[in-house]
GROMACS .gro file of C-alpha atoms in nm:
model
  384
    1MET     CA    1   0.005   0.001   0.005
    2THR     CA    2   0.127   0.350  -0.093
    3SER     CA    3   0.162   0.584   0.189
    4SER     CA    4  -0.060   0.882   0.192
    5ARG     CA    5   0.177   1.099   0.378
    6LEU     CA    6   0.348   1.376   0.204
    7HIS     CA    7   0.720   1.393   0.235
    8ALA     CA    8   0.821   1.721   0.397
    9VAL     CA    9   1.037   1.949   0.188
   10PRO     CA   10   1.369   2.016   0.353
   11ARG     CA   11   1.412   2.359   0.465
   12VAL     CA   12   1.688   2.559   0.305
   13PRO     CA   13   1.910   2.668   0.586
   14GLU     CA   14   1.951   3.035   0.652
   15PRO     CA   15   2.313   3.155   0.607
   16PRO     CA   16   2.541   3.190   0.909
   17GLN     CA   17   2.479   3.529   1.102
   18GLY     CA   18   2.831   3.656   0.994
   19ASP     CA   19   2.734   3.592   0.618
   20ALA     CA   20   2.381   3.752   0.637
   21GLY     CA   21   2.533   4.098   0.516
   22LEU     CA   22   2.743   3.947   0.246
   23VAL     CA   23   2.453   3.776   0.099
   24ALA     CA   24   2.248   4.100   0.108
   25VAL     CA   25   2.503   4.288  -0.058
   26ASP     CA   26   2.576   4.033  -0.329
   27ARG     CA   27   2.208   4.042  -0.419
   28ALA     CA   28   2.209   4.422  -0.427
   29LEU     CA   29   2.511   4.440  -0.668
   30ALA     CA   30   2.327   4.192  -0.891
   31GLU     CA   31   2.010   4.428  -0.885
   32LEU     CA   32   2.210   4.720  -0.975
   33ARG     CA   33   2.406   4.549  -1.271
   34ARG     CA   34   2.066   4.440  -1.407
   35GLY     CA   35   1.921   4.807  -1.393
   36ARG     CA   36   1.711   4.752  -1.099
   37ALA     CA   37   1.630   4.975  -0.805
   38ILE     CA   38   1.730   4.898  -0.449
   39ALA     CA   39   1.670   5.063  -0.110
   40VAL     CA   40   1.965   5.141   0.104
   41GLN     CA   41   1.857   5.151   0.473
   42ASP     CA   42   2.027   5.284   0.800
   43ALA     CA   43   2.149   5.026   1.040
   44PRO     CA   44   1.818   5.026   1.244
   45ALA     CA   45   1.629   4.998   0.935
   46ARG     CA   46   1.411   5.277   1.001
   47LEU     CA   47   1.516   5.507   0.746
   48TRP     CA   48   1.571   5.425   0.365
   49ARG     CA   49   1.653   5.585   0.031
   50LEU     CA   50   1.559   5.454  -0.325
   51VAL     CA   51   1.855   5.425  -0.551
   52VAL     CA   52   1.847   5.371  -0.912
   53PRO     CA   53   2.166   5.312  -1.120
   54LEU     CA   54   2.175   5.550  -1.415
   55GLU     CA   55   2.401   5.339  -1.641
   56THR     CA   56   2.185   5.042  -1.634
   57ALA     CA   57   1.827   5.155  -1.555
   58ASP     CA   58   1.562   5.180  -1.830
   59VAL     CA   59   1.344   5.483  -1.903
   60PRO     CA   60   1.037   5.375  -1.707
   61LEU     CA   61   1.241   5.315  -1.383
   62VAL     CA   62   1.436   5.647  -1.419
   63SER     CA   63   1.084   5.829  -1.482
   64HIS     CA   64   0.946   5.645  -1.177
   65ALA     CA   65   1.230   5.750  -0.960
   66LEU     CA   66   1.248   6.104  -1.094
   67ALA     CA   67   0.880   6.154  -0.979
   68GLN     CA   68   0.954   6.075  -0.624
   69SER     CA   69   0.984   6.340  -0.373
   70GLY     CA   70   1.332   6.505  -0.337
   71ALA     CA   71   1.485   6.313  -0.639
   72ALA     CA   72   1.850   6.413  -0.682
   73LEU     CA   73   2.162   6.310  -0.875
   74LEU     CA   74   2.418   6.124  -0.650
   75VAL     CA   75   2.792   6.160  -0.759
   76THR     CA   76   3.124   6.155  -0.604
   77GLY     CA   77   3.328   6.455  -0.538
   78ALA     CA   78   3.556   6.371  -0.839
   79ARG     CA   79   3.273   6.355  -1.062
   80ALA     CA   80   3.093   6.671  -0.934
   81ALA     CA   81   3.457   6.850  -0.985
   82ALA     CA   82   3.441   6.738  -1.370
   83LEU     CA   83   3.090   6.915  -1.387
   84ARG     CA   84   3.250   7.217  -1.237
   85VAL     CA   85   3.074   7.201  -0.908
   86PRO     CA   86   3.282   7.332  -0.632
   87CYS     CA   87   3.369   7.047  -0.381
   88GLU     CA   88   3.620   6.836  -0.207
   89SER     CA   89   3.742   6.540  -0.410
   90ASP     CA   90   3.650   6.284  -0.127
   91GLU     CA   91   3.303   6.402  -0.091
   92VAL     CA   92   2.982   6.231  -0.210
   93LEU     CA   93   2.719   6.489  -0.314
   94LEU     CA   94   2.347   6.521  -0.391
   95LEU     CA   95   2.304   6.754  -0.703
   96SER     CA   96   1.967   6.928  -0.768
   97LEU     CA   97   1.802   6.854  -1.073
   98PRO     CA   98   1.649   7.109  -1.285
   99PRO     CA   99   1.277   7.132  -1.331
  100GLY     CA  100   1.117   6.958  -1.629
  101LEU     CA  101   1.409   6.716  -1.677
  102HIS     CA  102   1.280   6.416  -1.891
  103ALA     CA  103   1.374   6.068  -1.773
  104ASP     CA  104   1.521   5.970  -2.119
  105ALA     CA  105   1.756   6.268  -2.100
  106LEU     CA  106   1.874   6.184  -1.742
  107GLN     CA  107   1.886   5.798  -1.840
  108GLU     CA  108   2.127   5.894  -2.126
  109LEU     CA  109   2.338   6.080  -1.885
  110GLY     CA  110   2.409   5.765  -1.703
  111ARG     CA  111   2.560   5.611  -2.003
  112HIS     CA  112   2.780   5.883  -2.083
  113TRP     CA  113   3.084   6.049  -1.912
  114GLU     CA  114   3.166   6.367  -2.120
  115ALA     CA  115   3.121   6.658  -1.891
  116ASP     CA  116   2.982   6.881  -2.157
  117GLY     CA  117   2.678   6.634  -2.220
  118TRP     CA  118   2.592   6.630  -1.849
  119ARG     CA  119   2.602   7.024  -1.828
  120GLU     CA  120   2.385   7.065  -2.108
  121ALA     CA  121   2.127   6.826  -1.975
  122LEU     CA  122   2.136   6.961  -1.624
  123GLY     CA  123   2.057   7.319  -1.783
  124MET     CA  124   2.413   7.456  -1.814
  125GLU     CA  125   2.384   7.581  -1.453
  126VAL     CA  126   2.594   7.486  -1.167
  127PRO     CA  127   2.355   7.244  -0.963
  128HIS     CA  128   2.289   7.308  -0.607
  129ALA     CA  129   2.506   7.044  -0.409
  130THR     CA  130   2.462   6.920  -0.054
  131CYS     CA  131   2.679   6.658   0.122
  132ALA     CA  132   2.534   6.314   0.108
  133ASP     CA  133   2.425   6.124   0.419
  134GLU     CA  134   2.534   5.768   0.516
  135LEU     CA  135   2.265   5.615   0.298
  136SER     CA  136   2.394   5.793  -0.017
  137VAL     CA  137   2.760   5.718   0.079
  138ALA     CA  138   2.669   5.360   0.089
  139ALA     CA  139   2.484   5.381  -0.241
  140VAL     CA  140   2.814   5.496  -0.413
  141GLN     CA  141   3.021   5.242  -0.249
  142LEU     CA  142   2.776   4.972  -0.383
  143ALA     CA  143   2.796   5.136  -0.742
  144LYS     CA  144   3.174   5.114  -0.755
  145SER     CA  145   3.160   4.773  -0.605
  146ALA     CA  146   2.942   4.670  -0.906
  147GLN     CA  147   3.189   4.833  -1.126
  148LEU     CA  148   2.915   5.078  -1.259
  149LEU     CA  149   2.969   5.455  -1.299
  150PRO     CA  150   2.892   5.604  -0.950
  151ALA     CA  151   2.609   5.819  -1.103
  152LEU     CA  152   2.286   5.739  -0.925
  153LEU     CA  153   1.940   5.880  -0.907
  154VAL     CA  154   1.816   5.856  -0.551
  155GLY     CA  155   1.487   5.963  -0.380
  156GLU     CA  156   1.422   6.150  -0.057
  157ALA     CA  157   1.493   5.970   0.273
  158SER     CA  158   1.174   5.794   0.389
  159THR     CA  159   1.039   5.630   0.705
  160SER     CA  160   0.760   5.450   0.522
  161ALA     CA  161   0.794   5.078   0.421
  162VAL     CA  162   1.029   4.993   0.150
  163PRO     CA  163   0.807   4.929  -0.153
  164PRO     CA  164   0.729   4.556  -0.236
  165GLY     CA  165   0.984   4.387  -0.478
  166VAL     CA  166   1.265   4.628  -0.385
  167LEU     CA  167   1.566   4.478  -0.234
  168ALA     CA  168   1.683   4.645   0.065
  169VAL     CA  169   2.050   4.647   0.212
  170ARG     CA  170   2.159   4.834   0.533
  171VAL     CA  171   2.465   5.065   0.545
  172ASP     CA  172   2.634   4.833   0.810
  173GLN     CA  173   2.604   4.553   0.570
  174VAL     CA  174   2.772   4.770   0.290
  175ALA     CA  175   3.042   4.863   0.532
  176ARG     CA  176   3.116   4.500   0.624
  177SER     CA  177   3.145   4.413   0.249
  178GLY     CA  178   3.419   4.660   0.185
  179LYS     CA  179   3.620   4.547   0.486
  180PRO     CA  180   3.771   4.195   0.416
  181GLU     CA  181   3.813   3.976   0.708
  182PRO     CA  182   4.086   3.695   0.711
  183ASP     CA  183   3.821   3.410   0.652
  184ASP     CA  184   3.665   3.607   0.361
  185LEU     CA  185   3.936   3.442   0.142
  186LEU     CA  186   3.890   3.080   0.056
  187ARG     CA  187   4.175   2.854  -0.082
  188VAL     CA  188   3.969   2.667  -0.348
  189SER     CA  189   4.200   2.468  -0.580
  190GLU     CA  190   4.558   2.420  -0.715
  191ALA     CA  191   4.746   2.248  -0.984
  192ARG     CA  192   5.086   2.225  -1.130
  193VAL     CA  193   5.135   2.427  -1.459
  194PRO     CA  194   5.459   2.452  -1.679
  195LEU     CA  195   5.513   2.825  -1.761
  196ARG     CA  196   5.710   2.928  -2.062
  197GLN     CA  197   5.907   3.185  -1.835
  198GLY     CA  198   5.872   3.035  -1.499
  199GLY     CA  199   5.922   2.662  -1.556
  200MET     CA  200   5.706   2.410  -1.345
  201SER     CA  201   5.501   2.625  -1.119
  202ARG     CA  202   5.208   2.596  -0.898
  203LEU     CA  203   4.888   2.785  -0.935
  204VAL     CA  204   4.686   2.842  -0.616
  205LEU     CA  205   4.334   2.980  -0.666
  206PHE     CA  206   4.162   3.177  -0.385
  207ARG     CA  207   3.801   3.303  -0.382
  208ASP     CA  208   3.668   3.596  -0.211
  209ARG     CA  209   3.338   3.504  -0.073
  210ARG     CA  210   3.215   3.879  -0.052
  211ASP     CA  211   3.186   3.889  -0.423
  212ALA     CA  212   3.298   3.561  -0.568
  213SER     CA  213   3.613   3.728  -0.726
  214GLU     CA  214   3.905   3.493  -0.794
  215HIS     CA  215   4.261   3.563  -0.732
  216VAL     CA  216   4.566   3.336  -0.824
  217ALA     CA  217   4.896   3.284  -0.652
  218ILE     CA  218   5.176   3.161  -0.905
  219VAL     CA  219   5.441   2.995  -0.692
  220VAL     CA  220   5.744   2.977  -0.899
  221GLY     CA  221   5.996   2.721  -0.823
  222THR     CA  222   6.042   2.646  -0.456
  223PRO     CA  223   6.060   2.963  -0.250
  224ASP     CA  224   6.176   2.920   0.097
  225ALA     CA  225   5.906   3.018   0.362
  226ASN     CA  226   6.164   3.055   0.629
  227GLY     CA  227   6.368   3.332   0.412
  228VAL     CA  228   6.298   3.642   0.242
  229VAL     CA  229   6.065   3.560  -0.064
  230PRO     CA  230   6.061   3.764  -0.375
  231VAL     CA  231   5.699   3.861  -0.444
  232ARG     CA  232   5.518   4.054  -0.716
  233ALA     CA  233   5.158   4.175  -0.653
  234HIS     CA  234   5.021   4.228  -1.010
  235SER     CA  235   4.670   4.353  -1.091
  236SER     CA  236   4.501   4.181  -1.370
  237CYS     CA  237   4.523   4.378  -1.703
  238PHE     CA  238   4.306   4.229  -2.014
  239THR     CA  239   4.465   4.474  -2.268
  240GLY     CA  240   4.824   4.453  -2.137
  241ASP     CA  241   4.861   4.100  -2.028
  242LEU     CA  242   4.639   3.918  -2.269
  243LEU     CA  243   4.666   4.152  -2.589
  244GLY     CA  244   4.988   4.313  -2.558
  245SER     CA  245   4.871   4.659  -2.554
  246LEU     CA  246   5.158   4.936  -2.557
  247ARG     CA  247   4.945   5.183  -2.361
  248CYS     CA  248   5.053   5.040  -2.045
  249ASP     CA  249   5.370   4.811  -1.923
  250CYS     CA  250   5.161   4.554  -1.753
  251GLY     CA  251   5.215   4.266  -1.999
  252GLU     CA  252   5.589   4.318  -2.025
  253GLN     CA  253   5.626   4.349  -1.637
  254LEU     CA  254   5.415   4.036  -1.583
  255GLN     CA  255   5.651   3.827  -1.804
  256THR     CA  256   5.948   4.002  -1.675
  257ALA     CA  257   5.832   3.906  -1.308
  258VAL     CA  258   5.786   3.542  -1.383
  259GLN     CA  259   6.114   3.520  -1.535
  260ARG     CA  260   6.292   3.699  -1.266
  261LEU     CA  261   6.125   3.473  -0.987
  262HIS     CA  262   6.242   3.154  -1.208
  263ASP     CA  263   6.597   3.279  -1.234
  264GLU     CA  264   6.605   3.346  -0.845
  265GLY     CA  265   6.505   2.980  -0.783
  266GLY     CA  266   6.157   3.065  -0.654
  267GLY     CA  267   5.906   3.328  -0.554
  268VAL     CA  268   5.542   3.422  -0.572
  269LEU     CA  269   5.326   3.628  -0.824
  270LEU     CA  270   4.997   3.727  -0.694
  271TYR     CA  271   4.756   3.789  -1.004
  272LEU     CA  272   4.484   4.000  -0.847
  273ALA     CA  273   4.129   4.047  -1.011
  274GLN     CA  274   4.165   4.454  -0.982
  275GLU     CA  275   4.129   4.531  -1.351
  276GLY     CA  276   4.202   4.914  -1.417
  277ARG     CA  277   4.305   4.987  -1.074
  278GLY     CA  278   3.992   4.839  -0.944
  279ILE     CA  279   3.731   5.040  -1.170
  280GLY     CA  280   3.676   4.731  -1.419
  281LEU     CA  281   3.755   4.679  -1.793
  282ALA     CA  282   3.449   4.888  -1.899
  283ASN     CA  283   3.537   5.198  -1.709
  284LYS     CA  284   3.925   5.149  -1.805
  285LEU     CA  285   3.801   5.173  -2.166
  286ARG     CA  286   3.601   5.482  -2.113
  287ALA     CA  287   3.901   5.620  -1.932
  288TYR     CA  288   4.111   5.539  -2.224
  289GLN     CA  289   3.882   5.754  -2.459
  290LEU     CA  290   3.895   6.051  -2.209
  291GLN     CA  291   4.285   6.010  -2.212
  292ASP     CA  292   4.271   6.009  -2.605
  293ALA     CA  293   4.085   6.360  -2.553
  294GLY     CA  294   4.381   6.497  -2.342
  295LEU     CA  295   4.333   6.407  -1.993
  296ASP     CA  296   4.605   6.184  -1.801
  297THR     CA  297   4.536   5.859  -1.630
  298VAL     CA  298   4.454   6.010  -1.280
  299ASP     CA  299   4.232   6.270  -1.419
  300ALA     CA  300   4.051   6.051  -1.648
  301ASP     CA  301   3.959   5.813  -1.361
  302ARG     CA  302   3.847   6.104  -1.143
  303HIS     CA  303   3.631   6.243  -1.448
  304LEU     CA  304   3.446   5.922  -1.440
  305GLY     CA  305   3.379   5.942  -1.064
  306PHE     CA  306   3.651   5.712  -0.932
  307SER     CA  307   3.957   5.788  -0.712
  308ALA     CA  308   4.319   5.765  -0.859
  309ASP     CA  309   4.339   5.410  -0.734
  310GLU     CA  310   4.044   5.205  -0.602
  311ARG     CA  311   4.245   4.895  -0.504
  312SER     CA  312   4.298   4.732  -0.175
  313TYR     CA  313   4.580   4.507  -0.105
  314ALA     CA  314   4.396   4.314   0.184
  315ILE     CA  315   4.338   4.030  -0.051
  316ALA     CA  316   4.704   4.015  -0.146
  317ALA     CA  317   4.827   4.017   0.222
  318ALA     CA  318   4.557   3.753   0.312
  319MET     CA  319   4.680   3.535   0.023
  320LEU     CA  320   5.041   3.550   0.165
  321HIS     CA  321   4.935   3.490   0.512
  322GLN     CA  322   4.766   3.162   0.393
  323LEU     CA  323   5.069   3.058   0.188
  324GLY     CA  324   5.294   3.120   0.472
  325PHE     CA  325   5.525   3.372   0.303
  326LEU     CA  326   5.557   3.675   0.570
  327ARG     CA  327   5.891   3.800   0.499
  328ILE     CA  328   5.935   3.937   0.139
  329ARG     CA  329   6.134   4.120  -0.112
  330LEU     CA  330   5.846   4.324  -0.299
  331LEU     CA  331   5.909   4.376  -0.675
  332THR     CA  332   5.736   4.702  -0.718
  333ASN     CA  333   5.824   5.086  -0.762
  334SER     CA  334   5.486   5.170  -0.572
  335PRO     CA  335   5.526   5.298  -0.209
  336HIS     CA  336   5.138   5.253  -0.188
  337LYS     CA  337   5.175   4.863  -0.230
  338VAL     CA  338   5.460   4.849   0.034
  339ARG     CA  339   5.250   5.052   0.280
  340GLU     CA  340   4.939   4.846   0.232
  341LEU     CA  341   5.114   4.511   0.283
  342ARG     CA  342   5.313   4.631   0.577
  343ALA     CA  343   4.983   4.747   0.737
  344ARG     CA  344   4.850   4.398   0.705
  345GLY     CA  345   5.127   4.200   0.867
  346ILE     CA  346   5.364   4.141   0.594
  347ASP     CA  347   5.714   4.214   0.654
  348VAL     CA  348   5.846   4.382   0.331
  349GLU     CA  349   6.224   4.355   0.417
  350GLU     CA  350   6.352   4.480   0.067
  351ILE     CA  351   6.210   4.670  -0.224
  352GLU     CA  352   6.318   4.587  -0.589
  353SER     CA  353   6.246   4.794  -0.899
  354LEU     CA  354   6.060   4.622  -1.169
  355LEU     CA  355   6.143   4.829  -1.488
  356ALA     CA  356   6.024   4.791  -1.842
  357PRO     CA  357   6.151   5.022  -2.124
  358PRO     CA  358   5.899   5.300  -2.227
  359ASN     CA  359   5.754   5.329  -2.570
  360GLU     CA  360   5.581   5.615  -2.753
  361HIS     CA  361   5.229   5.495  -2.640
  362ASN     CA  362   5.302   5.495  -2.271
  363GLU     CA  363   5.536   5.754  -2.207
  364ARG     CA  364   5.267   6.007  -2.077
  365TYR     CA  365   5.116   5.709  -1.873
  366LEU     CA  366   5.455   5.643  -1.694
  367ARG     CA  367   5.511   6.001  -1.625
  368THR     CA  368   5.174   6.026  -1.454
  369LYS     CA  369   5.273   5.720  -1.236
  370ARG     CA  370   5.571   5.897  -1.126
  371ASP     CA  371   5.465   6.271  -1.101
  372ARG     CA  372   5.107   6.208  -0.963
  373ALA     CA  373   5.090   5.850  -0.814
  374GLY     CA  374   5.426   5.878  -0.638
  375HIS     CA  375   5.585   5.593  -0.814
  376LEU     CA  376   5.960   5.551  -0.796
  377ILE     CA  377   6.048   5.575  -1.168
  378PRO     CA  378   6.359   5.704  -1.309
  379GLU     CA  379   6.338   5.949  -1.611
  380ASP     CA  380   6.384   5.679  -1.869
  381GLY     CA  381   6.224   5.379  -1.689
  382ALA     CA  382   5.885   5.224  -1.596
  383ALA     CA  383   5.708   5.124  -1.271
  384GLY     CA  384   5.564   4.825  -1.108
   0.00000   0.00000   0.00000
């Protein structure tokens, strides 16, 4: 006889308490990338703002958000400066919108980055700017984490219920996602791979459980964990590493570093998923267009709304900790990398230059790294 009892459907377990914020932020990033609105709440979850990503949202959603009370344009201080709005570079600002602005015009702004187009759409007048609250600052952090242009349409802060179907994320969850902890980095897999410059090497893949980004440690040869290990922290560069672009020196530095580690009998190259100094490939290509129009690397990134360098080396330090390489000789000309690693418990005992000859396409890029980013580059050299 067949039992008439229904089998209970297993209950899906809730994520551990410490992971709840990471799950919420991950979902919020996905919503923004898909062009959907989210709500950012304060920590007690009483006050919230509607947030719409102008780069990915469609006209009906922009029109809906534009009709909300207190709708404003949310940008970074760097972006506001490109619009000639007086501000400090590290501010996050709410800019007033002119009356009668159509949703399609505002949506179009989110997909362009030339200052003149923005100024025309905003009425050719300097918008009224007010300092953003913590809800808006968190919204900008989310846009950057999603590698979208930090240009958002936001509604007035509200104490009413968050509309049905709108995902809400709290500012404390956003803050947590931006501060990696040691157990956020998971050692996932590894394999032996023969490299043209590095001989037989070991590739160890790590996954950041905050955003599922993957970073690889290339262990060349047999580095001595009890000694001072040569290390290169290399941010991924699709155009330079894979295509051999001459606009930067990344590809040549990558191959040179692996060869040098091999020649020295062993070392580690950390290949970090930080394209375009952390702004992503789409925004790096936008910055290239701005550089073609006359801006240098730093100003192009700021023009888009980003800082001169959006990277963190917390992941690099965590990788070295897990691999057991705590005393290193760092192959770089960047004092920023040295400071970041030392602040995270890595003993950088020596610094070794990693130079590549300049060419006609990257001379200005290298000068900017030296003169504005503080890289220790000789007049005829290149930087790591």
